[in-house]
């Protein structure tokens, strides 16, 4: 994949911004040392949704294959951990990674079937696939505990969950960035813009799509795995919860699809917004949520990141100087 | 367990009736998709509003849901017009049009469901006409289901004929093929798409009236049905009426026979698998175009 | 993409990060500069309620019951706490968990670490309680669970979690008494259940106990959430020709089941729908057809316990409906807490826990409450459950729900066999 000369300056900027992101996220190592309880729990949940949004972004934002069933990988990860810990007494951390691997393998296999289907057909098929897995989780009681769910040994480890999920978020962000800068990223964007054309130029679209699908599934699986040992109780309805997919999509769209920063900003802002609304308006927060979803899409369909760029540029035009480097 | 002939007949009738309700919902979605190219995630919420309209008219004024279907249709038509003007039209021509409209209509669904919940709470409601089931030979059919199914089939056929035979239908098809070309021959695509969204929403209103006599009326009642209807549209092929008909009946049969022969636990499995198999053979649904 | 734009991009990313960092530091600083807590002024009772989402209807009623208790206690001047030498008023701190267990864990964390509550009440539903009980245990704060029936929770053996509501396996005991008290005794039963933690526990316990008691199961089926049409299931149940039909289902399902049973003319001698007929709208919608249908509640407004009458009258006047167990149990939990705090003379968790265990037969509107350990019919050891808790079998008679089981609390005759569909 030839690199364009123009991209060089941008690359430097991206590198610096990545370092800044890393720095900011590293700062989040501190809170659990000085604080415990609600705020840590809230931050951890924000990280989880953000990591999920970022993982969704890798397949759907980059390649344009909108997966509505991405929560299936969260569920696979959660159940892998549930089964490994309760039936085979695995260590929870190792199990989480294995949960990610299980999702990865499942995605490779399912991708062979699903990724041949395009557009809205793909979106709904992935949703249906997730529902099939849920039915399996409900029925294979010897393995999954059926509707009774799986009760993991109580450990209630908030701090561990916080760090594990922060690490997942950092990793998925780094991978999302690396993919975007690599030839794989170019291939995925080419597929998004016009798959047939991309194939004519010799891009092996199947390979890239499946790889992106599997990588993205891995991180969703790890997040699901961590969630399982954190809440200590999973059942088919909470592990395969379709609202999770909507959270991922909405967070990514909110921030800006296809960018690395988009899902991060979207995830933080959206999850926080939900929390604030729901703490302050217990009865009507869902009404406000629905309305704000509509309003955001109506006025900033490109996402917050794109709009911020425009604002900053506008400020530059009217003469407000912002130092280029910090 | 080997079922008797009567039981099989009863199952078939049940599958047909349930399937025809699904068909009506799927047609409503397709009416919108055909011209606007947007999947309306709020269709289930529209159906729920239609059911509430029917419930209140029955409760307060004693109007039968079959008569009040007209009011439901009008009320939902107004909401449809609003949806088109504010939530679909501004996005025409955008790159992620389908995705954006999906997210926006999802937001609309949350909004409508929760406004309903705020106003009328989660209390279960329902319209019980208290009519005895109709008996034909050894099989008995629920009358609300029977009427609902018949109205659903009639309405679907009526709409299909309108699109195939009338001037409006031709114009709608022209817009569906190319907005630009339609404009060249003097069709206003905005008028057409507004008309179709209003019609789709009105059909949701009628569906709501019909099922208010079958299911419990709650703010969430449309959610499962709405997703089912979207699955059926995808199974049949987006924008295809024949596809909606075949898809709706197929799902009706898959559910009834799956439940009977495999057990309730596997009921969803059979219909999900049907969809997945069809799509992996033909990625654009039974009758969908490329 | 130009170089300049790249630079601009760095700038705004830097600004965003700066904002995040400043907000994080500011937030932390704020937390540390919070003034020291003032001297104890009230007893803080914390709970997470499902005010939105799937459990909103019972969740709201839970709040009503609690509110009534809090107001009554405070009218009396509060609860006397020996440690402080005075009466302290009760303040209720509650949040909405959206019927979601992950949210509920966050809320209990908040109640304990932020709001520093003295005692916790359990949330609605077995799943959410299962997810939140470990938090109470970890922080060693007493949690009185009043809306979770699954045996799995007390079976975990937590020290700080007490279960007030009748556990699901006790539901089974009341179901056995029901069949035993019929004449002529039925021989066969069909059981249909929703495939979730709470209904499954009830259904399986009932099935085991009925079979032990000599009744034959001719049909048993579990259905997943989201089933909209029950006719095929019911056709099979009908083909099995049971005398007793018992469905452990949610209210919306009960509506459809009832209608479709009529459609296919499925008329067993006894219909028992676990949830649904106990919903105020059921009788209204089904009218005469609901006559003779059985349902259950863990409490009833007819019961002869002290305080029930006053509670019912006050509740009816205020909320315009009859109270259900959703409101009665939280109220009773309050009554018990009142006694426990007075006995402990302290708000210390360990002392409270000891008082919970020492108290015997505390009179409440759900009957005398004693906490102790119990082995259920499946052989599981349950820790700290309310040994006095009963689940009542109710029958709809003349449009009203009447206590039918246990017989010693019943003032009516059981209608059996069920009269069948009208016309």
PDB file of N, CA and C in Angstrom, chain C residues 68-80 86-90 307 310 314 331 334-339 342 363:
ATOM      1  N   UNK C  68     -44.322   4.667  53.258  1.00  0.00           N
ATOM      2  CA  UNK C  68     -45.311   4.672  54.335  1.00  0.00           C
ATOM      3  C   UNK C  68     -44.669   4.360  55.675  1.00  0.00           C
ATOM      4  N   UNK C  69     -43.762   3.376  55.672  1.00  0.00           N
ATOM      5  CA  UNK C  69     -43.107   3.026  56.938  1.00  0.00           C
ATOM      6  C   UNK C  69     -42.258   4.198  57.445  1.00  0.00           C
ATOM      7  N   UNK C  70     -41.453   4.784  56.533  1.00  0.00           N
ATOM      8  CA  UNK C  70     -40.563   5.876  56.926  1.00  0.00           C
ATOM      9  C   UNK C  70     -41.368   7.021  57.534  1.00  0.00           C
ATOM     10  N   UNK C  71     -42.470   7.376  56.865  1.00  0.00           N
ATOM     11  CA  UNK C  71     -43.276   8.487  57.370  1.00  0.00           C
ATOM     12  C   UNK C  71     -43.871   8.173  58.741  1.00  0.00           C
ATOM     13  N   UNK C  72     -44.340   6.929  58.899  1.00  0.00           N
ATOM     14  CA  UNK C  72     -44.942   6.566  60.181  1.00  0.00           C
ATOM     15  C   UNK C  72     -43.911   6.599  61.306  1.00  0.00           C
ATOM     16  N   UNK C  73     -42.728   6.069  61.021  1.00  0.00           N
ATOM     17  CA  UNK C  73     -41.669   6.063  62.038  1.00  0.00           C
ATOM     18  C   UNK C  73     -41.326   7.493  62.425  1.00  0.00           C
ATOM     19  N   UNK C  74     -41.173   8.339  61.454  1.00  0.00           N
ATOM     20  CA  UNK C  74     -40.774   9.706  61.751  1.00  0.00           C
ATOM     21  C   UNK C  74     -41.867  10.500  62.458  1.00  0.00           C
ATOM     22  N   UNK C  75     -43.124  10.146  62.182  1.00  0.00           N
ATOM     23  CA  UNK C  75     -44.218  10.764  62.931  1.00  0.00           C
ATOM     24  C   UNK C  75     -44.128  10.414  64.415  1.00  0.00           C
ATOM     25  N   UNK C  76     -43.668   9.187  64.661  1.00  0.00           N
ATOM     26  CA  UNK C  76     -43.495   8.759  66.056  1.00  0.00           C
ATOM     27  C   UNK C  76     -42.231   9.357  66.668  1.00  0.00           C
ATOM     28  N   UNK C  77     -41.489  10.115  65.894  1.00  0.00           N
ATOM     29  CA  UNK C  77     -40.268  10.744  66.397  1.00  0.00           C
ATOM     30  C   UNK C  77     -39.005   9.984  66.069  1.00  0.00           C
ATOM     31  N   UNK C  78     -39.144   8.877  65.386  1.00  0.00           N
ATOM     32  CA  UNK C  78     -37.957   8.125  64.989  1.00  0.00           C
ATOM     33  C   UNK C  78     -37.764   6.865  65.814  1.00  0.00           C
ATOM     34  N   UNK C  79     -36.547   6.331  65.729  1.00  0.00           N
ATOM     35  CA  UNK C  79     -36.229   5.107  66.468  1.00  0.00           C
ATOM     36  C   UNK C  79     -35.239   5.465  67.574  1.00  0.00           C
ATOM     37  N   UNK C  80     -35.494   4.916  68.781  1.00  0.00           N
ATOM     38  CA  UNK C  80     -34.581   5.211  69.887  1.00  0.00           C
ATOM     39  C   UNK C  80     -33.312   4.372  69.756  1.00  0.00           C
ATOM     40  N   UNK C  86     -30.844   9.048  72.154  1.00  0.00           N
ATOM     41  CA  UNK C  86     -32.030   9.794  71.711  1.00  0.00           C
ATOM     42  C   UNK C  86     -32.681   9.110  70.524  1.00  0.00           C
ATOM     43  N   UNK C  87     -33.858   9.641  70.176  1.00  0.00           N
ATOM     44  CA  UNK C  87     -34.545   9.100  69.002  1.00  0.00           C
ATOM     45  C   UNK C  87     -33.951   9.728  67.738  1.00  0.00           C
ATOM     46  N   UNK C  88     -33.667   8.868  66.769  1.00  0.00           N
ATOM     47  CA  UNK C  88     -33.164   9.377  65.491  1.00  0.00           C
ATOM     48  C   UNK C  88     -34.219   9.142  64.416  1.00  0.00           C
ATOM     49  N   UNK C  89     -34.354  10.125  63.524  1.00  0.00           N
ATOM     50  CA  UNK C  89     -35.310   9.944  62.432  1.00  0.00           C
ATOM     51  C   UNK C  89     -34.699   9.059  61.353  1.00  0.00           C
ATOM     52  N   UNK C  90     -35.558   8.474  60.561  1.00  0.00           N
ATOM     53  CA  UNK C  90     -35.086   7.607  59.482  1.00  0.00           C
ATOM     54  C   UNK C  90     -35.075   8.394  58.180  1.00  0.00           C
ATOM     55  N   UNK C 307     -51.928  -4.951  62.545  1.00  0.00           N
ATOM     56  CA  UNK C 307     -51.477  -3.813  61.742  1.00  0.00           C
ATOM     57  C   UNK C 307     -51.881  -3.898  60.281  1.00  0.00           C
ATOM     58  N   UNK C 310     -54.926  -1.491  59.321  1.00  0.00           N
ATOM     59  CA  UNK C 310     -54.563  -0.070  59.258  1.00  0.00           C
ATOM     60  C   UNK C 310     -53.713   0.206  58.016  1.00  0.00           C
ATOM     61  N   UNK C 314     -54.822   2.741  54.980  1.00  0.00           N
ATOM     62  CA  UNK C 314     -53.990   3.905  54.687  1.00  0.00           C
ATOM     63  C   UNK C 314     -53.463   3.853  53.253  1.00  0.00           C
ATOM     64  N   UNK C 331     -42.561  -2.730  53.851  1.00  0.00           N
ATOM     65  CA  UNK C 331     -43.087  -2.123  55.065  1.00  0.00           C
ATOM     66  C   UNK C 331     -42.730  -2.996  56.269  1.00  0.00           C
ATOM     67  N   UNK C 334     -39.256  -2.716  57.283  1.00  0.00           N
ATOM     68  CA  UNK C 334     -39.072  -1.539  58.110  1.00  0.00           C
ATOM     69  C   UNK C 334     -39.448  -1.819  59.559  1.00  0.00           C
ATOM     70  N   UNK C 335     -40.596  -2.483  59.746  1.00  0.00           N
ATOM     71  CA  UNK C 335     -41.032  -2.805  61.111  1.00  0.00           C
ATOM     72  C   UNK C 335     -39.979  -3.641  61.827  1.00  0.00           C
ATOM     73  N   UNK C 336     -39.382  -4.574  61.103  1.00  0.00           N
ATOM     74  CA  UNK C 336     -38.388  -5.439  61.726  1.00  0.00           C
ATOM     75  C   UNK C 336     -37.127  -4.644  62.074  1.00  0.00           C
ATOM     76  N   UNK C 337     -36.694  -3.804  61.125  1.00  0.00           N
ATOM     77  CA  UNK C 337     -35.492  -2.999  61.342  1.00  0.00           C
ATOM     78  C   UNK C 337     -35.645  -2.139  62.596  1.00  0.00           C
ATOM     79  N   UNK C 338     -36.856  -1.582  62.761  1.00  0.00           N
ATOM     80  CA  UNK C 338     -37.140  -0.736  63.908  1.00  0.00           C
ATOM     81  C   UNK C 338     -36.845  -1.492  65.211  1.00  0.00           C
ATOM     82  N   UNK C 339     -37.384  -2.716  65.283  1.00  0.00           N
ATOM     83  CA  UNK C 339     -37.178  -3.529  66.480  1.00  0.00           C
ATOM     84  C   UNK C 339     -35.694  -3.884  66.643  1.00  0.00           C
ATOM     85  N   UNK C 342     -33.648  -0.923  67.903  1.00  0.00           N
ATOM     86  CA  UNK C 342     -33.920  -0.687  69.318  1.00  0.00           C
ATOM     87  C   UNK C 342     -33.220  -1.723  70.193  1.00  0.00           C
ATOM     88  N   UNK C 363     -43.559  -9.156  65.582  1.00  0.00           N
ATOM     89  CA  UNK C 363     -44.828  -9.004  64.868  1.00  0.00           C
ATOM     90  C   UNK C 363     -44.702  -7.968  63.740  1.00  0.00           C
TER      91      UNK C 363
END
